[in-house]
CSV table of C-alpha atoms and ligand atoms in Angstrom, one decimal:
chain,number,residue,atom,x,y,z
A,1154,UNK,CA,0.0,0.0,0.0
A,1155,UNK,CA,2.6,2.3,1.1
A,1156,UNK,CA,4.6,1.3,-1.9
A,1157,UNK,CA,1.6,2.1,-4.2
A,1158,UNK,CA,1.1,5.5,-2.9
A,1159,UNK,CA,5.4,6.4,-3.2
A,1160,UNK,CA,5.0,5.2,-6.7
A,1161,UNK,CA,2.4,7.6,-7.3
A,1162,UNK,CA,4.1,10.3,-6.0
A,1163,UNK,CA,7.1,9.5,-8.1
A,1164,UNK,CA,4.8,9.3,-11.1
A,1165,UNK,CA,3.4,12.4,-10.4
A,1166,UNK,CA,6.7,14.0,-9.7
A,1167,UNK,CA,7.9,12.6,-13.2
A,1168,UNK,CA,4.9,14.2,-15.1
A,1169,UNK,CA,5.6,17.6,-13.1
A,1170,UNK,CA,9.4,18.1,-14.5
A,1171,UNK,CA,8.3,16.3,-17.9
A,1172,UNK,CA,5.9,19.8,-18.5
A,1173,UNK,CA,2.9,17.5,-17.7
A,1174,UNK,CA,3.1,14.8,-19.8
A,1175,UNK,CA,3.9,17.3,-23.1
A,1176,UNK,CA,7.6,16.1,-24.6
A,1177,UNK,CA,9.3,19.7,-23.2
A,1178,UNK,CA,12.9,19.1,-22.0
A,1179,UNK,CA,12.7,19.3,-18.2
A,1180,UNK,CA,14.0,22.5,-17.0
A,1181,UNK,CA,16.1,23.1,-14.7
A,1182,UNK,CA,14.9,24.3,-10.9
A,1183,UNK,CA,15.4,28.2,-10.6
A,1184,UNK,CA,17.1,28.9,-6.9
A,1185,UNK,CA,14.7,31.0,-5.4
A,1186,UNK,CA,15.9,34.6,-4.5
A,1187,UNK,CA,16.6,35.2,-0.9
A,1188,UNK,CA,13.8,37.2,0.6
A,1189,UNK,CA,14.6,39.7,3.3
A,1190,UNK,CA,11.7,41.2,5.0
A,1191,UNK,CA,13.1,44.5,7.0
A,1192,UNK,CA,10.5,47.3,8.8
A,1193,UNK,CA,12.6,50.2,9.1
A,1194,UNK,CA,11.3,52.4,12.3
A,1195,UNK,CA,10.7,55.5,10.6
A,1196,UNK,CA,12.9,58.8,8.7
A,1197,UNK,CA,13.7,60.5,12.2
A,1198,UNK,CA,17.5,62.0,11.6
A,1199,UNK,CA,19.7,61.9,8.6
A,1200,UNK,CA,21.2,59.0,10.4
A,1201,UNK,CA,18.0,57.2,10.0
A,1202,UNK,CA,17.9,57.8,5.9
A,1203,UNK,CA,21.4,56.9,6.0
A,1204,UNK,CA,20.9,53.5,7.9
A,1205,UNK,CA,17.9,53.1,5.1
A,1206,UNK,CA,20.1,53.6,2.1
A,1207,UNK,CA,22.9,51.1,3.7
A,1208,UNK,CA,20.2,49.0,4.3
A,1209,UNK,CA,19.1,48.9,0.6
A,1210,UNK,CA,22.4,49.3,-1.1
A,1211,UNK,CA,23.6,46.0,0.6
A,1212,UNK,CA,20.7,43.7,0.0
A,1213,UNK,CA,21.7,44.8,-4.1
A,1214,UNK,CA,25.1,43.9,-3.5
A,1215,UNK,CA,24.1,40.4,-2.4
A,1216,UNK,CA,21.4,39.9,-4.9
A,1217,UNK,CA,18.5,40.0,-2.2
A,1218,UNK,CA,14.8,40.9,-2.3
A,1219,UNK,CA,14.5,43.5,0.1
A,1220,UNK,CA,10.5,43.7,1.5
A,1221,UNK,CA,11.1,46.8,3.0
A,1222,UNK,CA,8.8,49.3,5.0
A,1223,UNK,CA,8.9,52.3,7.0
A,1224,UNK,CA,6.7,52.3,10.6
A,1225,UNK,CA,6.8,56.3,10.6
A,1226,UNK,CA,7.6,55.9,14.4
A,1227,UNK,CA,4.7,54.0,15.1
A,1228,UNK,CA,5.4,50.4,16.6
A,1229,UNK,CA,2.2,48.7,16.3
A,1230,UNK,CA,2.8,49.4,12.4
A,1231,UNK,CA,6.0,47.5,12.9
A,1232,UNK,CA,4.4,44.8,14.2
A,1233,UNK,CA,1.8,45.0,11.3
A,1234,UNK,CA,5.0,45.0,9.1
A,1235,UNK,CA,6.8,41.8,10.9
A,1236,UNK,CA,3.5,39.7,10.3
A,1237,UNK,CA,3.2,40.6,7.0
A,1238,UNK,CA,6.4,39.0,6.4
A,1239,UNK,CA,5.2,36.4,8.4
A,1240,UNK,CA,2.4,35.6,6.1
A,1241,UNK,CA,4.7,36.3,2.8
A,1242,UNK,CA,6.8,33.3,4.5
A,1243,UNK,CA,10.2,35.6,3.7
A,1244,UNK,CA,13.3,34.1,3.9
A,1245,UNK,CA,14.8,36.4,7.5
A,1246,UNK,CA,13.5,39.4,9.2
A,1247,UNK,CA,15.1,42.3,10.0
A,1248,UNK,CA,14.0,45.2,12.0
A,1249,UNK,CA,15.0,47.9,14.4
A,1250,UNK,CA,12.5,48.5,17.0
A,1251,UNK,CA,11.6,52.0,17.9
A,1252,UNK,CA,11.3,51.2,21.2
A,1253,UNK,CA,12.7,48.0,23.7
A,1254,UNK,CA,9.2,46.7,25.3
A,1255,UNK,CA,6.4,45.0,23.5
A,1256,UNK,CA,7.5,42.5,21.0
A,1257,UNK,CA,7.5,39.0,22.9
A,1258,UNK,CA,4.5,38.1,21.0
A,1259,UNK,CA,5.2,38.8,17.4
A,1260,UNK,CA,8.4,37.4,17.4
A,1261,UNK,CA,6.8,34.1,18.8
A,1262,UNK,CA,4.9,34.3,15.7
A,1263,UNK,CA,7.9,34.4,13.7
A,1264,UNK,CA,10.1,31.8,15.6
A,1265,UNK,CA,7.1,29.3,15.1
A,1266,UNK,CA,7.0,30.1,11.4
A,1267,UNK,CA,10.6,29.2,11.6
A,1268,UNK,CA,12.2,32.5,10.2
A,1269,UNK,CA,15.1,34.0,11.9
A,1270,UNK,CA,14.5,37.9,13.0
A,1271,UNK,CA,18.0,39.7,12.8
A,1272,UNK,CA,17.4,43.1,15.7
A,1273,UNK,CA,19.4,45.9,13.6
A,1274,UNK,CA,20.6,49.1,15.0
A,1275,UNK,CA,18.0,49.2,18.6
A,1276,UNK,CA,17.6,45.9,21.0
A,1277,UNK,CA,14.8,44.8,22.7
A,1278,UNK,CA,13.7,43.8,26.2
A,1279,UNK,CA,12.7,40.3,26.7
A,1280,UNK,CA,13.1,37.2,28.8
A,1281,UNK,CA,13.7,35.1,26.0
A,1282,UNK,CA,16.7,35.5,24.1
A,1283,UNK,CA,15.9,32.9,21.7
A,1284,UNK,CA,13.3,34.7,19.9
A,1285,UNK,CA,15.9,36.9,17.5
A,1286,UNK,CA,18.7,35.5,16.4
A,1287,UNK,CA,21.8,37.9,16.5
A,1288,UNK,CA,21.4,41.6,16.9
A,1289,UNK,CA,23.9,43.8,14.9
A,1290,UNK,CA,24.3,47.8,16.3
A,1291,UNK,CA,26.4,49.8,18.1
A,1292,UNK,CA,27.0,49.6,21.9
A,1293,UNK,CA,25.2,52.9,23.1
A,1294,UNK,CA,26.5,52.3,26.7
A,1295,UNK,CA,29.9,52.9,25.3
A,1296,UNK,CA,28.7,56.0,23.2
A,1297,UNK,CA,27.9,57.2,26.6
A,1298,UNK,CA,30.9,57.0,28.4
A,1299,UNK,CA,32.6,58.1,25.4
A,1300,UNK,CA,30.7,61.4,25.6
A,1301,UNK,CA,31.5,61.4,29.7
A,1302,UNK,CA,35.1,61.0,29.5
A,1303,UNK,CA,35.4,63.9,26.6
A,1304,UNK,CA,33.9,66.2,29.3
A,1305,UNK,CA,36.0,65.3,31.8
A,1306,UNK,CA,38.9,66.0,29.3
A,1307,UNK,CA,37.4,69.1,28.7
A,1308,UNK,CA,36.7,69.9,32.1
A,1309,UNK,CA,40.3,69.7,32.7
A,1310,UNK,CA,41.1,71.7,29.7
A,1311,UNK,CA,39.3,74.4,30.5
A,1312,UNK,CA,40.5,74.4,34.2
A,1313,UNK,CA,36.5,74.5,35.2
A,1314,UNK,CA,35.4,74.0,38.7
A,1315,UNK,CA,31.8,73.2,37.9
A,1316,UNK,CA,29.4,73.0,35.2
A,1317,UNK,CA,25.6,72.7,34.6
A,1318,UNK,CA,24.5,70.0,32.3
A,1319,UNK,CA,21.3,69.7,30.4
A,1320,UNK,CA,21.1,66.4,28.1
A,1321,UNK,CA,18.3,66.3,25.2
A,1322,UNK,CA,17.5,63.0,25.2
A,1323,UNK,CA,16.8,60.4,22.3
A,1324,UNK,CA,13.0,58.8,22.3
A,1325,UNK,CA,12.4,57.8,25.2
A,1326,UNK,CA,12.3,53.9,25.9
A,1327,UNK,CA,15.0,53.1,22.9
A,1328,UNK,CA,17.9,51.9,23.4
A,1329,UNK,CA,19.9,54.6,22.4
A,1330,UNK,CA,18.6,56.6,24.5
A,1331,UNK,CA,18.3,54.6,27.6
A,1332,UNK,CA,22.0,53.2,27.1
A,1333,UNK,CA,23.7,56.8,25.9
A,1334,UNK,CA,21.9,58.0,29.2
A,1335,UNK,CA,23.4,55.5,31.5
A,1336,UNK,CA,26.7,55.4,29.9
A,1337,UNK,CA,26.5,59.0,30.2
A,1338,UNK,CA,25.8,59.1,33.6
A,1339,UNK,CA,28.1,56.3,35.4
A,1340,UNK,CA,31.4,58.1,33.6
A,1341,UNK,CA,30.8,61.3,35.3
A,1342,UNK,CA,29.4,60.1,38.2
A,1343,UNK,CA,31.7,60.6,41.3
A,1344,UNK,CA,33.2,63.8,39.8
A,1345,UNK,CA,31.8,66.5,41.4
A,1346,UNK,CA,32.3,69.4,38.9
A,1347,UNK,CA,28.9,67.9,37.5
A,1348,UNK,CA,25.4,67.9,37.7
A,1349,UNK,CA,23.0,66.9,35.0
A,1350,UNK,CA,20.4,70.0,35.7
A,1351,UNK,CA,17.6,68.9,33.3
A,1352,UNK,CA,17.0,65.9,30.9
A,1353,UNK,CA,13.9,65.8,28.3
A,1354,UNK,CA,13.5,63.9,25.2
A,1355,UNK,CA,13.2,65.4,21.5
A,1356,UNK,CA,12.6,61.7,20.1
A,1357,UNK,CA,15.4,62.7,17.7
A,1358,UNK,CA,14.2,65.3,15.5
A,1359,UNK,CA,15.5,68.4,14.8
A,1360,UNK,CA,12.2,70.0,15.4
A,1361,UNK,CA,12.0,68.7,19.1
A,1362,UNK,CA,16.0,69.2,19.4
A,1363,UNK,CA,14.8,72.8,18.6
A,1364,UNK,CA,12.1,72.9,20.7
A,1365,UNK,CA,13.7,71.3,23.7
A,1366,UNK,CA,16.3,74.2,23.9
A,1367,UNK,CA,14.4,76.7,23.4
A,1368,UNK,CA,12.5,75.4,26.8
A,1369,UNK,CA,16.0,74.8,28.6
A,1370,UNK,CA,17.0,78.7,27.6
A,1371,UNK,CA,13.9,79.8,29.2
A,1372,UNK,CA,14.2,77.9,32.3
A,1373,UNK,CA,17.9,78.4,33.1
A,1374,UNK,CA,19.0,81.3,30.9
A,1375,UNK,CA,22.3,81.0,29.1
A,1376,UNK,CA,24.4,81.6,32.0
A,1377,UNK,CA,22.7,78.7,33.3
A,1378,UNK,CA,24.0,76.0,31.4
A,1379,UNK,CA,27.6,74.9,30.2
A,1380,UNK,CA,26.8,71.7,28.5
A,1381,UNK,CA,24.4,70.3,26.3
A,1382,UNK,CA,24.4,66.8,25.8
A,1383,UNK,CA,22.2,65.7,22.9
A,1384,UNK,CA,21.5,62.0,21.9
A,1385,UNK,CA,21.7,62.8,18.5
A,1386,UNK,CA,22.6,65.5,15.6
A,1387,UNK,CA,19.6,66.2,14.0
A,1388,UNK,CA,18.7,67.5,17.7
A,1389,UNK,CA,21.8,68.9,18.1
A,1390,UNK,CA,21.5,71.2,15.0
A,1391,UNK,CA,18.3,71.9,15.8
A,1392,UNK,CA,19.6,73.3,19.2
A,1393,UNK,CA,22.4,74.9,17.6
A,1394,UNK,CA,20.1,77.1,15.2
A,1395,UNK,CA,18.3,78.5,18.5
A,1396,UNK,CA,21.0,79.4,20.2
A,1397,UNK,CA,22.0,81.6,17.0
A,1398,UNK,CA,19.2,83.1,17.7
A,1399,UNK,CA,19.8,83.8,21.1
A,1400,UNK,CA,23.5,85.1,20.4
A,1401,UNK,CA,24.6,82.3,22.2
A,1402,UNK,CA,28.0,81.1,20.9
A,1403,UNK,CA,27.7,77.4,20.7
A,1404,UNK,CA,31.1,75.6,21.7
A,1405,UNK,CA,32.7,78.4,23.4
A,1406,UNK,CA,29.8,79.7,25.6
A,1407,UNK,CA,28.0,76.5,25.6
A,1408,UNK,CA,29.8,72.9,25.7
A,1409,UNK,CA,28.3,70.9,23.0
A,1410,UNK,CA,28.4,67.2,22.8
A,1411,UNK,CA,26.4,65.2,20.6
A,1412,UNK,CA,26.2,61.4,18.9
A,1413,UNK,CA,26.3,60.1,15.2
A,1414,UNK,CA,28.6,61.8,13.3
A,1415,UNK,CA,26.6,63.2,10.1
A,1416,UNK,CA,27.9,65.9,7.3
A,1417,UNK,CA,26.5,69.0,8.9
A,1418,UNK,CA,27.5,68.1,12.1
A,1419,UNK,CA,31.4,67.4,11.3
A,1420,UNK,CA,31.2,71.0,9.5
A,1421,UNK,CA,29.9,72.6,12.6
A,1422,UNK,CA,32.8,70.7,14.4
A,1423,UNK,CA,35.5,72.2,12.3
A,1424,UNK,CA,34.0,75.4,12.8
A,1425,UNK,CA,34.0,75.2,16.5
A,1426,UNK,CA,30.5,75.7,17.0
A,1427,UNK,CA,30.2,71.6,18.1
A,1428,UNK,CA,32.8,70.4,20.8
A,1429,UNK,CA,32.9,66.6,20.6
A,1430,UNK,CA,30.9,63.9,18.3
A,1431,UNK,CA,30.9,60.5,19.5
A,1432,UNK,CA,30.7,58.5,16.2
A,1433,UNK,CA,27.6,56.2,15.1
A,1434,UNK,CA,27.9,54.4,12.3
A,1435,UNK,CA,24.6,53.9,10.5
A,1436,UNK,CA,26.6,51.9,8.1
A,1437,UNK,CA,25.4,48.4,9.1
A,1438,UNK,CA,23.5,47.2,5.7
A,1439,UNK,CA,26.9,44.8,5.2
A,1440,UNK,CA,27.3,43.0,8.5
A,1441,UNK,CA,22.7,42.3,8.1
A,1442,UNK,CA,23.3,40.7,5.0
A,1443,UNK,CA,26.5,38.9,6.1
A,1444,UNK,CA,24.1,37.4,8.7
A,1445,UNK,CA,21.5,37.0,6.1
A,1446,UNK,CA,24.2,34.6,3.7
A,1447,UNK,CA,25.3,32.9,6.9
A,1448,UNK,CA,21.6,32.1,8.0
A,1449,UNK,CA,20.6,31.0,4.5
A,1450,UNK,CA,23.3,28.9,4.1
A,1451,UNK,CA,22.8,26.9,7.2
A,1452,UNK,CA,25.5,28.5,9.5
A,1453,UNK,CA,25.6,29.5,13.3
A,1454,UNK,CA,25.9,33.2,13.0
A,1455,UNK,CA,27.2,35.5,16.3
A,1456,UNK,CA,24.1,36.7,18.6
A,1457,UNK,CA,25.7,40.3,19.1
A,1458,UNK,CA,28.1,42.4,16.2
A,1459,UNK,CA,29.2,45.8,16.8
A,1460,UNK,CA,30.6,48.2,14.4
A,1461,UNK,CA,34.0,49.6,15.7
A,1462,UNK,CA,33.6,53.5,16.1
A,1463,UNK,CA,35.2,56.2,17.6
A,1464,UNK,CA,35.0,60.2,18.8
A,1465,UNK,CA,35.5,63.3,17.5
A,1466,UNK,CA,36.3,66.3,19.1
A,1467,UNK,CA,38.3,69.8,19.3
A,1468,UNK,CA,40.8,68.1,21.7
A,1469,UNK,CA,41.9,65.4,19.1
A,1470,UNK,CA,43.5,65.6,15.7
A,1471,UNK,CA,40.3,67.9,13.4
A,1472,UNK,CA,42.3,67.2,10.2
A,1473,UNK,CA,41.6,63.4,10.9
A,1474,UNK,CA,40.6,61.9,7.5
A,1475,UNK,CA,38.3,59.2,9.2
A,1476,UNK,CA,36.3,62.5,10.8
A,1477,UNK,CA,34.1,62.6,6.9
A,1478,UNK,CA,30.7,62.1,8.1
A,1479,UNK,CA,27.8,60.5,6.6
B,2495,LIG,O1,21.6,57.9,16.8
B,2495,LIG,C1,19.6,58.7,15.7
B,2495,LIG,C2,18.5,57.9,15.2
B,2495,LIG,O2,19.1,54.3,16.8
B,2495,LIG,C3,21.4,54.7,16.5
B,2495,LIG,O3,18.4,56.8,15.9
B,2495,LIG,C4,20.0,55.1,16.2
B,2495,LIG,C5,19.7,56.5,16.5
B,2495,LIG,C6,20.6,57.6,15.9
B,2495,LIG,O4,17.4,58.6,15.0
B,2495,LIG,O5,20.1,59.7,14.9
């Protein structure tokens, strides 16, 4: 019986690649393309676009399909995204999740449909590690102690006995922001030339960055505040452009220290008007789609990758070729 029905299936396997019974030569089987389903969090900085572009340019490189969409800064259209993917049965997913909380049950979803999720650029917060299966970005903890020990450099430098910081924080709940906070925090801790005054999110947008200084100048005054620490450029510009306005000079009257390392932002370095960028590379399209080869071909790939980066500021070398910007 069981004989009978493995014949049949042979039989009808035979009139499949035979074109049905017609006397076509059979062809051969076409690989299928790899299918990489990726929900970008939204178009926040030029960091963001930049990440996007990597993201795309990669997948080309390695002959990929890229499903990709953009969540607008909305996580439940994330999630919407990741099951989509789901249901198209793609090949790996990749996202970075705007925020760390929340995502337990889609990505059960996806580990039961047996495809891989790849966490790029953010992490999340869950109590099972298995449900991604490596996370490539940078270590934002060590972002923030970069940007504590350049103010304890400068500190020195300037010979100052205390100074009033106000940080414009990332959005609140990501990783960055949470990590480049902490990181922030525990370098300058036990030094007491510093207090952290005032701390409130601009979700990184130039619009909030703008926004959220414009409410620190009115609540402390100029003379009020010596650093600003912002999460990001795009809030840093944004700052920058208000205290223009207020015939603040930015790096001489005001300490600024910000995170990424775009274009603009290296320009307003070498003019002076930005004291220190601690770099973020949004170039991580390569390293995804070296996971994505590895994955697809069977391998163990690592759980963690980070991307080496390093700082920029008016106390190193500014003529330092590596300081390009994205
Ligand atoms: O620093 C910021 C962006 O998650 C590392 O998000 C990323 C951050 C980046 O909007 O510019």
């Amino acid at each position: 019986m069981r004989r009978g029905i493995g014949l049949l299936l042979i039989a009808a396997l035979l009139l499949a690649v035979s074109g049905c019974g017609t006397d076509r030569e059979a062809e051969p089987a076409v690989p299928h393309a790899v299918v990489v389903g990726f929900s970008q969090l939204g178009a926040e900085s030029s960091w963001r676009i930049a990440n996007t572009e990597s993201m795309v340019n990669a997948a080309a490189s390695y002959g990929y399909v890229l499903m990709m969409e953009n969540a607008n800064q909305k996580q439940e259209l994330q999630i919407k995204s990741i099951r989509s993917f789901i249901a198209s049965r793609v090949d790996v997913i990749v996202f970075s999740p705007i925020v760390e909380t929340g995502w337990d049950n889609v990505l059960r979803e996806a580990q039961q449909a047996g495809i891989p999720v790849i966490l790029m650029d953010r992490m999340i917060e869950t109590s099972d590690d298995s449900l991604y299966t490596a996370y490539v970005g940078a270590d934002f903890y060590a972002e923030g102690v970069r940007a504590g020990e350049y103010l304890i450099r400068k500190a020195d430098a300037l010979g100052a006995e205390h100074m009033n910081i106000v940080e414009i924080s990332g959005t609140i709940d990501s990783t960055p922001m949470r990590d480049r906070q902490r990181g922030f925090m525990d370098a300058i801790a036990g030094d007491p030339r510093f207090t952290v005054i005032d701390s409130i999110s601009g979700d990184f947008l130039r619009s909030k960055g703008e926004e959220c200084m414009t409410t620190l100048l009115d609540r402390y005054g100029a003379d009020g505040i010596d650093v600003v620490y912002s999460h990001n450029d795009s809030m840093t510009l944004g700052a920058l452009d208000v205290m223009d306005r207020a015939g603040i000079r930015p790096g001489q009257d005001i300490v600024v220290i910000t995170v990424d390392g775009e274009k603009e932002a290296v320009a307003e370095l070498k003019k002076g008007r930005i004291n220190c960028i601690v770099q973020c590379t949004p170039a991580l399209g390569g390293s995804v789609m070296a996971l994505v080869q590895g994955l697809t071909d069977g391998r163990i790939v690592p759980k963690i990758s980070h991307p080496v980066e390093g700082t920029y500021s008016d106390l190193d070398d500014l003529d330092d070729p590596e300081m390009e910007g994205f």
